[in-house]
């Protein structure tokens, strides 16, 4: 993702039309909020900010609003959400849109309006005339899942906005502990920046002290402890999860997901697939594939299949109430340790 658009917004360098699309909803919302907060004063928002859901409202209604002069201000922002007609998908067919109205507007946008289209879709239909027009005339932000490198850049940008520094080791530790969910990472960054204060420095130790490990990362850590024969530490993580009211069935499900990922990553890597290709095939973040490939080296194919079968049996026992759920997981963890 190119963060230049954010720098322009902070400098109040606005474009007439924005097209924000992709599946990373956090970045879409952050960009929208940044635009609104920099283009309009708080007291202007009630009069000059309009939001239309195009699954409920005809496009023509929104375009009429875009051509209306602002009230008590210089700018008007009109946000068009869910413009499904930009994709190959069919909408809910609740409303009909007259697309030529938008096509005409793009040719001559109102000088006092900032038009924002927010399309929460992975892909747009590049064959459509309206998509080609928007990409040629609008400021475009594609916001799909970020790579590990892009997440690192995002972290640096966020930390810098607090006038705080962060080391590369601290960034790696943060991603390792908190995962790749930007909403979670942002909350943890904000917490650490408040802790170290302006001109402060976030170190690896700061991350270890303050950052809460996500459930998925706890599962990863649990597996890592088990395969390295650190059974006491693995059980401590497991008991901490239970103490935090995590359901055993959910923990089991995540364990199964992780081991399936390890097996799939191992198999695809053997076939010559790279990390990005594996991520695309399995449809998970590349960082998760990187971690899974690291753990895959600790198991043979036969061992992984045995573990996956054991997880299936544990799932059956849990759902049929044959044994105590906690005991089922304890036995699984202990048996897993004996595999190596």
mmCIF file of C-alpha atoms in Angstrom:
data_model
loop_
_atom_site.group_PDB
_atom_site.id
_atom_site.type_symbol
_atom_site.label_atom_id
_atom_site.label_comp_id
_atom_site.label_asym_id
_atom_site.label_seq_id
_atom_site.Cartn_x
_atom_site.Cartn_y
_atom_site.Cartn_z
ATOM 1 C CA UNK A 1 0.000 0.000 0.000
ATOM 2 C CA UNK A 2 1.181 3.527 -0.817
ATOM 3 C CA UNK A 3 0.842 5.802 2.210
ATOM 4 C CA UNK A 4 1.491 8.991 0.155
ATOM 5 C CA UNK A 5 -2.248 9.674 0.095
ATOM 6 C CA UNK A 6 -2.198 10.081 3.891
ATOM 7 C CA UNK A 7 0.655 12.576 3.700
ATOM 8 C CA UNK A 8 -1.339 14.647 1.189
ATOM 9 C CA UNK A 9 -4.451 14.579 3.376
ATOM 10 C CA UNK A 10 -2.486 15.775 6.399
ATOM 11 C CA UNK A 11 -1.183 18.664 4.290
ATOM 12 C CA UNK A 12 -4.789 19.395 3.208
ATOM 13 C CA UNK A 13 -3.875 18.632 -0.389
ATOM 14 C CA UNK A 14 -7.227 17.234 -1.513
ATOM 15 C CA UNK A 15 -8.369 15.646 -4.758
ATOM 16 C CA UNK A 16 -11.866 16.089 -6.183
ATOM 17 C CA UNK A 17 -12.577 12.342 -6.257
ATOM 18 C CA UNK A 18 -11.260 9.411 -4.221
ATOM 19 C CA UNK A 19 -11.675 5.706 -4.911
ATOM 20 C CA UNK A 20 -10.895 3.586 -1.840
ATOM 21 C CA UNK A 21 -11.226 -0.149 -2.371
ATOM 22 C CA UNK A 22 -10.043 -3.430 -0.897
ATOM 23 C CA UNK A 23 -10.740 -5.855 1.924
ATOM 24 C CA UNK A 24 -8.617 -4.202 4.639
ATOM 25 C CA UNK A 25 -11.531 -2.350 6.234
ATOM 26 C CA UNK A 26 -9.370 -0.774 8.942
ATOM 27 C CA UNK A 27 -7.284 1.115 6.363
ATOM 28 C CA UNK A 28 -10.378 2.171 4.428
ATOM 29 C CA UNK A 29 -11.936 3.626 7.595
ATOM 30 C CA UNK A 30 -8.682 5.266 8.697
ATOM 31 C CA UNK A 31 -8.332 6.967 5.297
ATOM 32 C CA UNK A 32 -11.941 8.134 5.354
ATOM 33 C CA UNK A 33 -11.592 9.515 8.914
ATOM 34 C CA UNK A 34 -8.323 11.255 8.043
ATOM 35 C CA UNK A 35 -9.946 12.890 5.017
ATOM 36 C CA UNK A 36 -13.000 14.066 6.942
ATOM 37 C CA UNK A 37 -11.027 15.402 9.920
ATOM 38 C CA UNK A 38 -8.677 17.401 7.696
ATOM 39 C CA UNK A 39 -11.221 18.711 5.190
ATOM 40 C CA UNK A 40 -14.037 19.739 7.551
ATOM 41 C CA UNK A 41 -14.200 21.503 10.894
ATOM 42 C CA UNK A 42 -16.150 19.674 13.588
ATOM 43 C CA UNK A 43 -19.038 22.148 13.400
ATOM 44 C CA UNK A 44 -19.250 21.752 9.592
ATOM 45 C CA UNK A 45 -19.796 17.980 9.610
ATOM 46 C CA UNK A 46 -23.523 18.151 10.379
ATOM 47 C CA UNK A 47 -24.129 20.307 7.300
ATOM 48 C CA UNK A 48 -21.443 19.286 4.815
ATOM 49 C CA UNK A 49 -20.839 15.569 5.315
ATOM 50 C CA UNK A 50 -23.174 13.108 3.579
ATOM 51 C CA UNK A 51 -22.904 9.317 3.548
ATOM 52 C CA UNK A 52 -24.932 7.175 1.124
ATOM 53 C CA UNK A 53 -25.185 3.379 1.087
ATOM 54 C CA UNK A 54 -25.585 2.489 -2.582
ATOM 55 C CA UNK A 55 -27.183 -0.820 -1.678
ATOM 56 C CA UNK A 56 -30.075 1.244 -0.321
ATOM 57 C CA UNK A 57 -29.980 4.598 -2.152
ATOM 58 C CA UNK A 58 -30.034 5.378 -5.901
ATOM 59 C CA UNK A 59 -26.810 6.871 -7.239
ATOM 60 C CA UNK A 60 -28.693 9.872 -8.659
ATOM 61 C CA UNK A 61 -29.722 11.020 -5.155
ATOM 62 C CA UNK A 62 -26.091 11.005 -4.005
ATOM 63 C CA UNK A 63 -24.900 12.856 -7.112
ATOM 64 C CA UNK A 64 -27.492 15.597 -6.579
ATOM 65 C CA UNK A 65 -26.054 16.083 -3.107
ATOM 66 C CA UNK A 66 -22.526 16.239 -4.548
ATOM 67 C CA UNK A 67 -23.643 19.108 -6.815
ATOM 68 C CA UNK A 68 -25.212 21.059 -3.938
ATOM 69 C CA UNK A 69 -23.276 24.026 -2.558
ATOM 70 C CA UNK A 70 -21.829 23.579 0.960
ATOM 71 C CA UNK A 71 -23.562 25.323 3.852
ATOM 72 C CA UNK A 72 -21.465 27.454 6.218
ATOM 73 C CA UNK A 73 -18.177 26.201 4.810
ATOM 74 C CA UNK A 74 -15.983 25.897 1.726
ATOM 75 C CA UNK A 75 -16.106 22.146 1.222
ATOM 76 C CA UNK A 76 -18.654 19.353 1.119
ATOM 77 C CA UNK A 77 -17.759 15.656 1.437
ATOM 78 C CA UNK A 78 -20.040 13.073 -0.148
ATOM 79 C CA UNK A 79 -19.241 9.430 0.640
ATOM 80 C CA UNK A 80 -20.644 6.631 -1.517
ATOM 81 C CA UNK A 81 -20.431 3.285 0.267
ATOM 82 C CA UNK A 82 -20.799 -0.165 -1.317
ATOM 83 C CA UNK A 83 -20.699 0.805 -5.025
ATOM 84 C CA UNK A 84 -21.151 -2.815 -6.037
ATOM 85 C CA UNK A 85 -21.625 -1.792 -9.681
ATOM 86 C CA UNK A 86 -17.818 -1.344 -9.838
ATOM 87 C CA UNK A 87 -17.392 -5.109 -9.496
ATOM 88 C CA UNK A 88 -18.449 -8.124 -11.507
ATOM 89 C CA UNK A 89 -20.766 -9.114 -8.665
ATOM 90 C CA UNK A 90 -24.501 -8.577 -8.774
ATOM 91 C CA UNK A 91 -25.932 -6.324 -6.109
ATOM 92 C CA UNK A 92 -28.926 -6.973 -3.950
ATOM 93 C CA UNK A 93 -31.021 -5.450 -6.723
ATOM 94 C CA UNK A 94 -32.866 -3.296 -4.195
ATOM 95 C CA UNK A 95 -32.187 -0.129 -6.172
ATOM 96 C CA UNK A 96 -31.344 0.812 -9.743
ATOM 97 C CA UNK A 97 -28.430 3.136 -10.466
ATOM 98 C CA UNK A 98 -28.082 5.468 -13.403
ATOM 99 C CA UNK A 99 -24.320 5.107 -13.937
ATOM 100 C CA UNK A 100 -24.048 7.796 -16.678
ATOM 101 C CA UNK A 101 -24.805 10.383 -13.964
ATOM 102 C CA UNK A 102 -21.550 9.470 -12.219
ATOM 103 C CA UNK A 103 -19.686 9.250 -15.531
ATOM 104 C CA UNK A 104 -20.706 12.828 -16.346
ATOM 105 C CA UNK A 105 -19.746 14.040 -12.886
ATOM 106 C CA UNK A 106 -16.250 12.535 -13.188
ATOM 107 C CA UNK A 107 -15.685 14.573 -16.364
ATOM 108 C CA UNK A 108 -16.515 17.808 -14.527
ATOM 109 C CA UNK A 109 -16.573 17.387 -10.730
ATOM 110 C CA UNK A 110 -18.001 20.138 -8.538
ATOM 111 C CA UNK A 111 -15.107 22.359 -7.312
ATOM 112 C CA UNK A 112 -16.535 22.553 -3.787
ATOM 113 C CA UNK A 113 -17.151 18.785 -3.279
ATOM 114 C CA UNK A 114 -14.878 15.906 -2.346
ATOM 115 C CA UNK A 115 -16.498 12.730 -3.643
ATOM 116 C CA UNK A 116 -15.369 9.488 -1.962
ATOM 117 C CA UNK A 117 -16.268 6.016 -3.197
ATOM 118 C CA UNK A 118 -15.580 3.272 -0.633
ATOM 119 C CA UNK A 119 -15.673 -0.157 -2.251
ATOM 120 C CA UNK A 120 -14.962 -2.954 0.276
ATOM 121 C CA UNK A 121 -14.160 -5.493 -2.425
ATOM 122 C CA UNK A 122 -10.931 -7.321 -3.250
ATOM 123 C CA UNK A 123 -11.188 -6.587 -6.979
ATOM 124 C CA UNK A 124 -12.960 -4.165 -9.282
ATOM 125 C CA UNK A 125 -14.146 -5.049 -12.768
ATOM 126 C CA UNK A 126 -11.452 -3.421 -14.921
ATOM 127 C CA UNK A 127 -13.537 -4.001 -18.052
ATOM 128 C CA UNK A 128 -16.205 -1.530 -17.002
ATOM 129 C CA UNK A 129 -16.114 2.000 -18.370
ATOM 130 C CA UNK A 130 -16.891 3.560 -14.985
ATOM 131 C CA UNK A 131 -13.963 1.741 -13.320
ATOM 132 C CA UNK A 132 -11.580 2.884 -16.052
ATOM 133 C CA UNK A 133 -12.835 6.458 -15.660
ATOM 134 C CA UNK A 134 -12.362 6.438 -11.902
ATOM 135 C CA UNK A 135 -8.888 4.955 -12.060
ATOM 136 C CA UNK A 136 -7.884 7.578 -14.614
ATOM 137 C CA UNK A 137 -9.364 10.589 -12.799
ATOM 138 C CA UNK A 138 -9.572 9.784 -9.079
ATOM 139 C CA UNK A 139 -7.014 9.428 -6.304
ATOM 140 C CA UNK A 140 -6.993 5.660 -5.862
ATOM 141 C CA UNK A 141 -6.136 3.675 -2.734
ATOM 142 C CA UNK A 142 -6.038 -0.129 -2.985
ATOM 143 C CA UNK A 143 -6.327 -1.470 0.541
ATOM 144 C CA UNK A 144 -5.980 -5.244 0.634
ATOM 145 C CA UNK A 145 -3.999 -7.304 3.171
ATOM 146 C CA UNK A 146 -0.576 -5.763 3.741
ATOM 147 C CA UNK A 147 2.663 -7.664 3.377
ATOM 148 C CA UNK A 148 4.990 -8.013 6.365
ATOM 149 C CA UNK A 149 7.129 -5.203 4.927
ATOM 150 C CA UNK A 150 4.091 -2.932 4.528
ATOM 151 C CA UNK A 151 2.920 -3.688 8.068
ATOM 152 C CA UNK A 152 6.393 -2.712 9.324
ATOM 153 C CA UNK A 153 6.133 0.563 7.384
ATOM 154 C CA UNK A 154 2.638 1.125 8.818
ATOM 155 C CA UNK A 155 3.974 0.644 12.356
ATOM 156 C CA UNK A 156 6.784 3.172 11.750
ATOM 157 C CA UNK A 157 4.312 5.708 10.326
ATOM 158 C CA UNK A 158 1.982 5.301 13.297
ATOM 159 C CA UNK A 159 4.770 5.542 15.878
ATOM 160 C CA UNK A 160 6.285 8.602 14.196
ATOM 161 C CA UNK A 161 2.941 10.420 14.423
ATOM 162 C CA UNK A 162 3.359 10.242 18.231
ATOM 163 C CA UNK A 163 6.907 11.658 17.970
ATOM 164 C CA UNK A 164 8.234 8.309 19.201
ATOM 165 C CA UNK A 165 10.928 5.979 17.817
ATOM 166 C CA UNK A 166 10.781 2.192 17.472
ATOM 167 C CA UNK A 167 13.572 -0.296 16.749
ATOM 168 C CA UNK A 168 13.395 -2.887 13.965
ATOM 169 C CA UNK A 169 13.649 -5.652 16.579
ATOM 170 C CA UNK A 170 10.663 -4.155 18.410
ATOM 171 C CA UNK A 171 8.645 -4.101 15.166
ATOM 172 C CA UNK A 172 9.415 -7.789 14.528
ATOM 173 C CA UNK A 173 8.484 -8.662 18.100
ATOM 174 C CA UNK A 174 5.228 -6.690 17.846
ATOM 175 C CA UNK A 175 4.141 -8.552 14.694
ATOM 176 C CA UNK A 176 5.194 -11.856 16.267
ATOM 177 C CA UNK A 177 3.192 -11.243 19.438
ATOM 178 C CA UNK A 178 0.149 -9.310 18.208
ATOM 179 C CA UNK A 179 -0.281 -10.849 14.754
ATOM 180 C CA UNK A 180 -1.136 -8.985 11.544
ATOM 181 C CA UNK A 181 -4.544 -7.495 12.400
ATOM 182 C CA UNK A 182 -4.052 -3.741 11.950
ATOM 183 C CA UNK A 183 -6.751 -2.789 14.434
ATOM 184 C CA UNK A 184 -5.059 -4.811 17.182
ATOM 185 C CA UNK A 185 -1.588 -3.557 16.216
ATOM 186 C CA UNK A 186 -2.777 0.061 16.259
ATOM 187 C CA UNK A 187 -4.236 -0.270 19.760
ATOM 188 C CA UNK A 188 -0.973 -1.776 21.002
ATOM 189 C CA UNK A 189 1.106 0.957 19.321
ATOM 190 C CA UNK A 190 -1.020 3.698 20.862
ATOM 191 C CA UNK A 191 -0.666 2.072 24.292
ATOM 192 C CA UNK A 192 3.136 1.812 24.003
ATOM 193 C CA UNK A 193 3.494 5.377 22.693
ATOM 194 C CA UNK A 194 1.570 6.717 25.679
ATOM 195 C CA UNK A 195 3.790 4.621 27.956
ATOM 196 C CA UNK A 196 7.149 5.855 26.610
ATOM 197 C CA UNK A 197 5.913 9.429 25.973
ATOM 198 C CA UNK A 198 6.996 12.016 23.397
ATOM 199 C CA UNK A 199 10.614 11.568 22.188
ATOM 200 C CA UNK A 200 10.542 8.091 23.762
ATOM 201 C CA UNK A 201 11.826 4.864 22.260
ATOM 202 C CA UNK A 202 9.904 1.588 21.925
ATOM 203 C CA UNK A 203 12.238 -1.379 22.360
ATOM 204 C CA UNK A 204 11.799 -5.132 22.188
ATOM 205 C CA UNK A 205 11.504 -5.101 25.993
ATOM 206 C CA UNK A 206 8.677 -2.526 25.786
ATOM 207 C CA UNK A 207 6.728 -4.848 23.498
ATOM 208 C CA UNK A 208 7.268 -7.836 25.784
ATOM 209 C CA UNK A 209 6.160 -5.797 28.794
ATOM 210 C CA UNK A 210 3.011 -4.195 27.381
ATOM 211 C CA UNK A 211 1.656 -6.035 24.343
ATOM 212 C CA UNK A 212 -1.088 -8.607 24.788
ATOM 213 C CA UNK A 213 -0.561 -11.759 22.765
ATOM 214 C CA UNK A 214 -3.491 -12.526 20.448
ATOM 215 C CA UNK A 215 -5.317 -15.844 20.798
ATOM 216 C CA UNK A 216 -3.886 -17.053 17.478
ATOM 217 C CA UNK A 217 -0.361 -16.096 18.559
ATOM 218 C CA UNK A 218 -0.873 -17.870 21.883
ATOM 219 C CA UNK A 219 -1.804 -21.007 19.966
ATOM 220 C CA UNK A 220 1.318 -20.624 17.842
ATOM 221 C CA UNK A 221 3.438 -20.170 20.977
ATOM 222 C CA UNK A 222 1.777 -23.191 22.585
ATOM 223 C CA UNK A 223 2.632 -25.400 19.599
ATOM 224 C CA UNK A 224 6.168 -24.011 19.525
ATOM 225 C CA UNK A 225 6.686 -24.889 23.206
ATOM 226 C CA UNK A 226 5.308 -28.398 22.707
ATOM 227 C CA UNK A 227 7.422 -29.303 19.671
ATOM 228 C CA UNK A 228 10.511 -28.046 21.482
ATOM 229 C CA UNK A 229 9.631 -30.306 24.453
ATOM 230 C CA UNK A 230 8.889 -27.400 26.797
ATOM 231 C CA UNK A 231 5.779 -29.077 28.133
ATOM 232 C CA UNK A 232 5.491 -27.050 31.351
ATOM 233 C CA UNK A 233 5.571 -23.769 29.406
ATOM 234 C CA UNK A 234 3.037 -25.112 26.899
ATOM 235 C CA UNK A 235 0.637 -26.099 29.660
ATOM 236 C CA UNK A 236 1.123 -22.709 31.334
ATOM 237 C CA UNK A 237 -0.016 -20.990 28.121
ATOM 238 C CA UNK A 238 -2.966 -23.380 27.921
ATOM 239 C CA UNK A 239 -4.033 -22.702 31.526
ATOM 240 C CA UNK A 240 -3.650 -18.938 30.970
ATOM 241 C CA UNK A 241 -6.015 -19.215 28.005
ATOM 242 C CA UNK A 242 -8.561 -21.045 30.150
ATOM 243 C CA UNK A 243 -8.162 -18.445 32.894
ATOM 244 C CA UNK A 244 -8.947 -15.764 30.288
ATOM 245 C CA UNK A 245 -12.226 -17.602 29.607
ATOM 246 C CA UNK A 246 -11.204 -18.979 26.210
ATOM 247 C CA UNK A 247 -13.418 -21.951 25.340
ATOM 248 C CA UNK A 248 -11.584 -25.309 24.972
ATOM 249 C CA UNK A 249 -13.483 -26.001 21.734
ATOM 250 C CA UNK A 250 -12.192 -22.714 20.293
ATOM 251 C CA UNK A 251 -8.611 -23.521 21.342
ATOM 252 C CA UNK A 252 -8.953 -26.951 19.734
ATOM 253 C CA UNK A 253 -10.310 -25.392 16.534
ATOM 254 C CA UNK A 254 -7.353 -23.003 16.305
ATOM 255 C CA UNK A 255 -4.907 -25.837 16.947
ATOM 256 C CA UNK A 256 -6.497 -27.780 14.088
ATOM 257 C CA UNK A 257 -6.346 -24.732 11.813
ATOM 258 C CA UNK A 258 -2.651 -24.196 12.600
ATOM 259 C CA UNK A 259 -1.667 -27.821 11.981
ATOM 260 C CA UNK A 260 -3.623 -27.936 8.711
ATOM 261 C CA UNK A 261 -1.799 -24.768 7.686
ATOM 262 C CA UNK A 262 1.572 -26.323 8.592
ATOM 263 C CA UNK A 263 0.759 -29.432 6.543
ATOM 264 C CA UNK A 264 -0.487 -27.448 3.513
ATOM 265 C CA UNK A 265 2.487 -25.060 3.615
ATOM 266 C CA UNK A 266 4.921 -27.973 3.851
ATOM 267 C CA UNK A 267 3.321 -29.774 0.904
ATOM 268 C CA UNK A 268 3.128 -26.696 -1.340
ATOM 269 C CA UNK A 269 6.706 -25.718 -0.474
ATOM 270 C CA UNK A 270 7.849 -29.205 -1.519
ATOM 271 C CA UNK A 271 6.116 -28.620 -4.876
ATOM 272 C CA UNK A 272 8.209 -25.486 -5.388
ATOM 273 C CA UNK A 273 5.713 -22.804 -4.343
ATOM 274 C CA UNK A 274 7.117 -19.633 -2.762
ATOM 275 C CA UNK A 275 5.795 -17.991 0.397
ATOM 276 C CA UNK A 276 3.536 -15.528 -1.476
ATOM 277 C CA UNK A 277 2.188 -18.263 -3.768
ATOM 278 C CA UNK A 278 1.393 -20.486 -0.796
ATOM 279 C CA UNK A 279 -0.405 -17.603 0.935
ATOM 280 C CA UNK A 280 -2.467 -16.992 -2.201
ATOM 281 C CA UNK A 281 -3.421 -20.650 -2.535
ATOM 282 C CA UNK A 282 -4.346 -21.156 1.114
ATOM 283 C CA UNK A 283 -5.782 -17.621 1.399
ATOM 284 C CA UNK A 284 -3.953 -16.584 4.560
ATOM 285 C CA UNK A 285 -1.527 -13.747 5.318
ATOM 286 C CA UNK A 286 2.053 -14.418 4.051
ATOM 287 C CA UNK A 287 3.395 -13.845 7.576
ATOM 288 C CA UNK A 288 1.362 -16.802 8.845
ATOM 289 C CA UNK A 289 2.821 -18.922 6.048
ATOM 290 C CA UNK A 290 6.322 -17.829 7.051
ATOM 291 C CA UNK A 291 5.713 -18.963 10.639
ATOM 292 C CA UNK A 292 4.073 -22.213 9.508
ATOM 293 C CA UNK A 293 6.998 -23.099 7.245
ATOM 294 C CA UNK A 294 9.315 -22.615 10.198
ATOM 295 C CA UNK A 295 7.292 -25.075 12.258
ATOM 296 C CA UNK A 296 6.851 -27.493 9.328
ATOM 297 C CA UNK A 297 10.536 -28.426 9.555
ATOM 298 C CA UNK A 298 9.905 -29.871 13.007
ATOM 299 C CA UNK A 299 7.470 -32.549 11.756
ATOM 300 C CA UNK A 300 7.469 -35.346 9.227
ATOM 301 C CA UNK A 301 4.446 -35.796 6.962
ATOM 302 C CA UNK A 302 3.377 -38.888 8.895
ATOM 303 C CA UNK A 303 3.574 -37.035 12.219
ATOM 304 C CA UNK A 304 1.462 -34.159 10.891
ATOM 305 C CA UNK A 305 -1.205 -36.548 9.624
ATOM 306 C CA UNK A 306 -1.217 -38.339 12.998
ATOM 307 C CA UNK A 307 -1.670 -34.997 14.777
ATOM 308 C CA UNK A 308 -4.505 -33.906 12.464
ATOM 309 C CA UNK A 309 -6.260 -37.253 13.069
ATOM 310 C CA UNK A 310 -5.789 -36.840 16.832
ATOM 311 C CA UNK A 311 -7.352 -33.387 16.627
ATOM 312 C CA UNK A 312 -10.327 -34.809 14.738
ATOM 313 C CA UNK A 313 -10.794 -37.446 17.466
ATOM 314 C CA UNK A 314 -10.518 -34.777 20.189
ATOM 315 C CA UNK A 315 -13.127 -32.692 18.392
ATOM 316 C CA UNK A 316 -15.481 -35.688 18.247
ATOM 317 C CA UNK A 317 -14.994 -36.415 21.958
ATOM 318 C CA UNK A 318 -15.623 -32.789 22.922
ATOM 319 C CA UNK A 319 -18.803 -32.498 20.889
ATOM 320 C CA UNK A 320 -20.161 -35.780 22.214
ATOM 321 C CA UNK A 321 -19.310 -35.019 25.841
ATOM 322 C CA UNK A 322 -17.389 -38.273 26.319
ATOM 323 C CA UNK A 323 -14.683 -36.614 28.439
ATOM 324 C CA UNK A 324 -14.005 -33.355 30.220
ATOM 325 C CA UNK A 325 -13.032 -30.756 27.581
ATOM 326 C CA UNK A 326 -10.061 -29.479 29.560
ATOM 327 C CA UNK A 327 -8.775 -33.037 30.063
ATOM 328 C CA UNK A 328 -9.089 -33.788 26.330
ATOM 329 C CA UNK A 329 -6.840 -30.836 25.486
ATOM 330 C CA UNK A 330 -4.350 -31.630 28.247
ATOM 331 C CA UNK A 331 -3.996 -35.185 26.931
ATOM 332 C CA UNK A 332 -3.596 -33.926 23.365
ATOM 333 C CA UNK A 333 -0.799 -31.522 24.380
ATOM 334 C CA UNK A 334 1.033 -34.234 26.333
ATOM 335 C CA UNK A 335 0.704 -36.739 23.474
ATOM 336 C CA UNK A 336 1.902 -34.106 21.021
ATOM 337 C CA UNK A 337 5.046 -33.630 23.068
ATOM 338 C CA UNK A 338 5.732 -37.375 22.921
ATOM 339 C CA UNK A 339 5.709 -37.397 19.132
ATOM 340 C CA UNK A 340 9.097 -35.748 18.867
#
